[in-house]
Amino acid sequence: MKRNLPLLIAFVMGILFIIQFFVPHQWSQEMLTWGNKWIVIIGGISLLLGISSLIHFHYVQVKRSVPGWGYSLVMFGAFIIAITAGFLPSIIRWFLPPIAPDADPGKWLGFLPLYPGLEEGSPLFWIFLNGISPFMATMFSLIGFFIASAAFRAFRARSLEATLLLIAAVIIMLGQTPLGAMIWEKIPDIMVWIFNVPNTAAKRAILFGIAMGSIAFSIRIILGIERAYLGGKD
Amino acid sequence: MKFNVTRWIIFALVAIAIIIPVMIKERITLPESSSSVVKNIYDFIEKLPEKSPIIISVDFDPSSDEELRPMIKALLRHAFRKNLRVIGMTIWDAAAGGTLINIFNEMGKEAKKEDGVDYAIMPFKPGGSSIILLLSQNVYDAYPKDYKNNLNKDLPVFKGIKTLKDMKYAMCVSAGQAVDTWIIYGKEKGKMPLGAGCTAVMATDYYPFLQSKQLVGLMGGLSAAAQYESLIKHKDTATESMKPQTVVHALIIILIIIGNIMYFTGKRKKA
């Protein structure tokens, strides 16, 4: 039952929504709306599942003192701060009345920012702007340094294919900046040609492959041949 | 840990190549240009009649903010200048607050536009493709309320809008798979004209969709954002950031040339 019920749901819903795609009747459209609303609800619930999984994983890390368990403590700290910052303003606003009736509802005691959720001025917004944003930008910026180092080592004209790749990369790097047109006015045109012809041909072939693979994989799921999504062993 | 001298010299050179142009950016002038794929988006928005509703999906987190925020800002400046009605949304959780709300409110204030009248911001909802499919069925099923809890049906910005088909233009600016999702579900069901913005490394993925006319135009990376700023004649962060980017690109090309010279001279010595 534990395995057969999800397989049955996948089969029925899969077949139903394949038929739905080709039926323009109002009932069919309403069914699509109904299905999508359910997916949004399940998506919301899966966020809770994600949170519980995250807590469980890091709890085990700390409990077993796995190397690097300190980072799990940092995660718990950040998690508690973010949850508090998200919920506290609303809780305070519900339970404690503003000091003056005409006071800004976003400020408690005249200075504490109590805008809820992710509104500008809320504690969570402050964390996003001054914590998450610079952290993520810094991590991503490091890629620039590694790309430069990797380009120096990897872009070598070892073979005909490697030489072609190298030439294409140099043209695109030049074409992506005004430098290309400053060196030779035709470089941006050559870059566009590379994007439009060899790149598009290769990408299209890849896209066809992905599409065929997706169709085959979907049929395998609907027919119950592919069961990896159920978890555990087959 | 092994200390690699060459690697650290390259890191130092990259740092210098970024810092110096940032410090003397006022003295650097780069020539303006615009590619046809970027200009197509500009031309399309330019031709839209006043008060036409458009939807912009902001789907990136702070790691791609420097590259993609200028695109949204330039698009909003253009849309507000044309007096278009703009709906902002996201299918990317990390873009919900600090990115989507922040950019829309900043640009709204700059253009003296009113939230709910000239633009509206939708809250984040999980579901990705399902949200876009719901939009194509009924906008109010996907988003009954805006991020401030106002009923969307009552907002003037939503006047005459029922489904995605009523949108005169849709634009997805993404650092992930959101553009694909918009092409597959939004364009297929909504049939509205669709444009895309993405990071430079992702741009190559979407050229097939330009040829098949599934995309009106494409903005790939910071250079595209700078081109758009040049088209709307409002130079901002993208134009400024292109200066260090140009120098770093030149440095990488020089490094590639040096690397190849070293490779061939080393090969000759071995022989």
PDB file of N, CA and C in Angstrom, chain A residues 165-200:
ATOM      1  N   LEU A 165      38.000  26.432 -29.356  1.00  0.00           N
ATOM      2  CA  LEU A 165      37.346  26.865 -28.119  1.00  0.00           C
ATOM      3  C   LEU A 165      38.005  28.130 -27.591  1.00  0.00           C
ATOM      4  N   LEU A 166      39.329  28.138 -27.642  1.00  0.00           N
ATOM      5  CA  LEU A 166      40.104  29.284 -27.161  1.00  0.00           C
ATOM      6  C   LEU A 166      39.782  30.545 -27.980  1.00  0.00           C
ATOM      7  N   ILE A 167      39.777  30.386 -29.303  1.00  0.00           N
ATOM      8  CA  ILE A 167      39.500  31.545 -30.181  1.00  0.00           C
ATOM      9  C   ILE A 167      38.083  32.076 -29.923  1.00  0.00           C
ATOM     10  N   ALA A 168      37.105  31.136 -29.834  1.00  0.00           N
ATOM     11  CA  ALA A 168      35.718  31.543 -29.589  1.00  0.00           C
ATOM     12  C   ALA A 168      35.599  32.279 -28.248  1.00  0.00           C
ATOM     13  N   ALA A 169      36.292  31.749 -27.225  1.00  0.00           N
ATOM     14  CA  ALA A 169      36.228  32.372 -25.895  1.00  0.00           C
ATOM     15  C   ALA A 169      36.791  33.788 -25.924  1.00  0.00           C
ATOM     16  N   VAL A 170      37.923  33.954 -26.615  1.00  0.00           N
ATOM     17  CA  VAL A 170      38.559  35.279 -26.683  1.00  0.00           C
ATOM     18  C   VAL A 170      37.646  36.267 -27.428  1.00  0.00           C
ATOM     19  N   ILE A 171      37.055  35.811 -28.533  1.00  0.00           N
ATOM     20  CA  ILE A 171      36.159  36.703 -29.300  1.00  0.00           C
ATOM     21  C   ILE A 171      34.962  37.120 -28.431  1.00  0.00           C
ATOM     22  N   ILE A 172      34.402  36.169 -27.705  1.00  0.00           N
ATOM     23  CA  ILE A 172      33.223  36.487 -26.881  1.00  0.00           C
ATOM     24  C   ILE A 172      33.598  37.397 -25.718  1.00  0.00           C
ATOM     25  N   MET A 173      34.749  37.143 -25.113  1.00  0.00           N
ATOM     26  CA  MET A 173      35.187  38.022 -24.016  1.00  0.00           C
ATOM     27  C   MET A 173      35.404  39.453 -24.507  1.00  0.00           C
ATOM     28  N   LEU A 174      35.952  39.565 -25.727  1.00  0.00           N
ATOM     29  CA  LEU A 174      36.171  40.905 -26.297  1.00  0.00           C
ATOM     30  C   LEU A 174      34.829  41.529 -26.704  1.00  0.00           C
ATOM     31  N   GLY A 175      33.974  40.709 -27.324  1.00  0.00           N
ATOM     32  CA  GLY A 175      32.681  41.209 -27.827  1.00  0.00           C
ATOM     33  C   GLY A 175      31.735  41.626 -26.720  1.00  0.00           C
ATOM     34  N   GLN A 176      31.893  41.029 -25.523  1.00  0.00           N
ATOM     35  CA  GLN A 176      31.014  41.356 -24.394  1.00  0.00           C
ATOM     36  C   GLN A 176      31.345  42.723 -23.777  1.00  0.00           C
ATOM     37  N   THR A 177      32.454  43.291 -24.187  1.00  0.00           N
ATOM     38  CA  THR A 177      32.830  44.618 -23.666  1.00  0.00           C
ATOM     39  C   THR A 177      33.056  45.569 -24.845  1.00  0.00           C
ATOM     40  N   PRO A 178      33.074  46.867 -24.585  1.00  0.00           N
ATOM     41  CA  PRO A 178      33.338  47.816 -25.697  1.00  0.00           C
ATOM     42  C   PRO A 178      34.732  47.659 -26.289  1.00  0.00           C
ATOM     43  N   LEU A 179      35.591  46.916 -25.575  1.00  0.00           N
ATOM     44  CA  LEU A 179      36.970  46.691 -26.028  1.00  0.00           C
ATOM     45  C   LEU A 179      37.009  46.035 -27.418  1.00  0.00           C
ATOM     46  N   GLY A 180      36.096  45.098 -27.650  1.00  0.00           N
ATOM     47  CA  GLY A 180      36.059  44.382 -28.922  1.00  0.00           C
ATOM     48  C   GLY A 180      35.919  45.320 -30.098  1.00  0.00           C
ATOM     49  N   ALA A 181      34.916  46.202 -30.027  1.00  0.00           N
ATOM     50  CA  ALA A 181      34.672  47.149 -31.119  1.00  0.00           C
ATOM     51  C   ALA A 181      35.814  48.156 -31.243  1.00  0.00           C
ATOM     52  N   MET A 182      36.490  48.436 -30.110  1.00  0.00           N
ATOM     53  CA  MET A 182      37.616  49.381 -30.154  1.00  0.00           C
ATOM     54  C   MET A 182      38.794  48.763 -30.914  1.00  0.00           C
ATOM     55  N   ILE A 183      38.985  47.433 -30.767  1.00  0.00           N
ATOM     56  CA  ILE A 183      40.094  46.756 -31.454  1.00  0.00           C
ATOM     57  C   ILE A 183      39.758  46.592 -32.941  1.00  0.00           C
ATOM     58  N   TRP A 184      38.598  46.028 -33.201  1.00  0.00           N
ATOM     59  CA  TRP A 184      38.158  45.831 -34.591  1.00  0.00           C
ATOM     60  C   TRP A 184      36.627  45.850 -34.590  1.00  0.00           C
ATOM     61  N   GLU A 185      36.050  46.690 -35.400  1.00  0.00           N
ATOM     62  CA  GLU A 185      34.581  46.890 -35.349  1.00  0.00           C
ATOM     63  C   GLU A 185      33.771  45.639 -35.702  1.00  0.00           C
ATOM     64  N   LYS A 186      34.434  44.655 -36.336  1.00  0.00           N
ATOM     65  CA  LYS A 186      33.710  43.434 -36.729  1.00  0.00           C
ATOM     66  C   LYS A 186      33.593  42.415 -35.588  1.00  0.00           C
ATOM     67  N   ILE A 187      34.365  42.608 -34.512  1.00  0.00           N
ATOM     68  CA  ILE A 187      34.366  41.603 -33.420  1.00  0.00           C
ATOM     69  C   ILE A 187      32.964  41.384 -32.821  1.00  0.00           C
ATOM     70  N   PRO A 188      32.189  42.452 -32.505  1.00  0.00           N
ATOM     71  CA  PRO A 188      30.826  42.188 -31.982  1.00  0.00           C
ATOM     72  C   PRO A 188      29.956  41.397 -32.961  1.00  0.00           C
ATOM     73  N   ASP A 189      30.137  41.649 -34.276  1.00  0.00           N
ATOM     74  CA  ASP A 189      29.355  40.902 -35.276  1.00  0.00           C
ATOM     75  C   ASP A 189      29.754  39.425 -35.289  1.00  0.00           C
ATOM     76  N   ILE A 190      31.060  39.175 -35.170  1.00  0.00           N
ATOM     77  CA  ILE A 190      31.531  37.777 -35.140  1.00  0.00           C
ATOM     78  C   ILE A 190      30.997  37.085 -33.892  1.00  0.00           C
ATOM     79  N   MET A 191      30.967  37.829 -32.772  1.00  0.00           N
ATOM     80  CA  MET A 191      30.444  37.256 -31.526  1.00  0.00           C
ATOM     81  C   MET A 191      28.965  36.868 -31.710  1.00  0.00           C
ATOM     82  N   VAL A 192      28.188  37.764 -32.310  1.00  0.00           N
ATOM     83  CA  VAL A 192      26.759  37.475 -32.537  1.00  0.00           C
ATOM     84  C   VAL A 192      26.616  36.263 -33.459  1.00  0.00           C
ATOM     85  N   TRP A 193      27.492  36.154 -34.461  1.00  0.00           N
ATOM     86  CA  TRP A 193      27.445  35.000 -35.375  1.00  0.00           C
ATOM     87  C   TRP A 193      27.728  33.704 -34.602  1.00  0.00           C
ATOM     88  N   ILE A 194      28.715  33.754 -33.708  1.00  0.00           N
ATOM     89  CA  ILE A 194      29.026  32.551 -32.895  1.00  0.00           C
ATOM     90  C   ILE A 194      27.803  32.159 -32.062  1.00  0.00           C
ATOM     91  N   PHE A 195      27.150  33.167 -31.458  1.00  0.00           N
ATOM     92  CA  PHE A 195      25.951  32.886 -30.650  1.00  0.00           C
ATOM     93  C   PHE A 195      24.828  32.313 -31.514  1.00  0.00           C
ATOM     94  N   ASN A 196      24.647  32.940 -32.687  1.00  0.00           N
ATOM     95  CA  ASN A 196      23.482  32.598 -33.513  1.00  0.00           C
ATOM     96  C   ASN A 196      23.622  31.312 -34.313  1.00  0.00           C
ATOM     97  N   VAL A 197      24.835  30.968 -34.709  1.00  0.00           N
ATOM     98  CA  VAL A 197      24.991  29.806 -35.596  1.00  0.00           C
ATOM     99  C   VAL A 197      25.558  28.573 -34.869  1.00  0.00           C
ATOM    100  N   PRO A 198      26.879  28.516 -34.595  1.00  0.00           N
ATOM    101  CA  PRO A 198      27.369  27.269 -33.970  1.00  0.00           C
ATOM    102  C   PRO A 198      26.751  27.017 -32.590  1.00  0.00           C
ATOM    103  N   ASN A 199      26.636  28.095 -31.774  1.00  0.00           N
ATOM    104  CA  ASN A 199      26.072  27.927 -30.429  1.00  0.00           C
ATOM    105  C   ASN A 199      24.618  27.459 -30.486  1.00  0.00           C
ATOM    106  N   THR A 200      23.814  28.117 -31.331  1.00  0.00           N
ATOM    107  CA  THR A 200      22.394  27.755 -31.414  1.00  0.00           C
ATOM    108  C   THR A 200      22.220  26.328 -31.924  1.00  0.00           C
TER     109      THR A 200
END
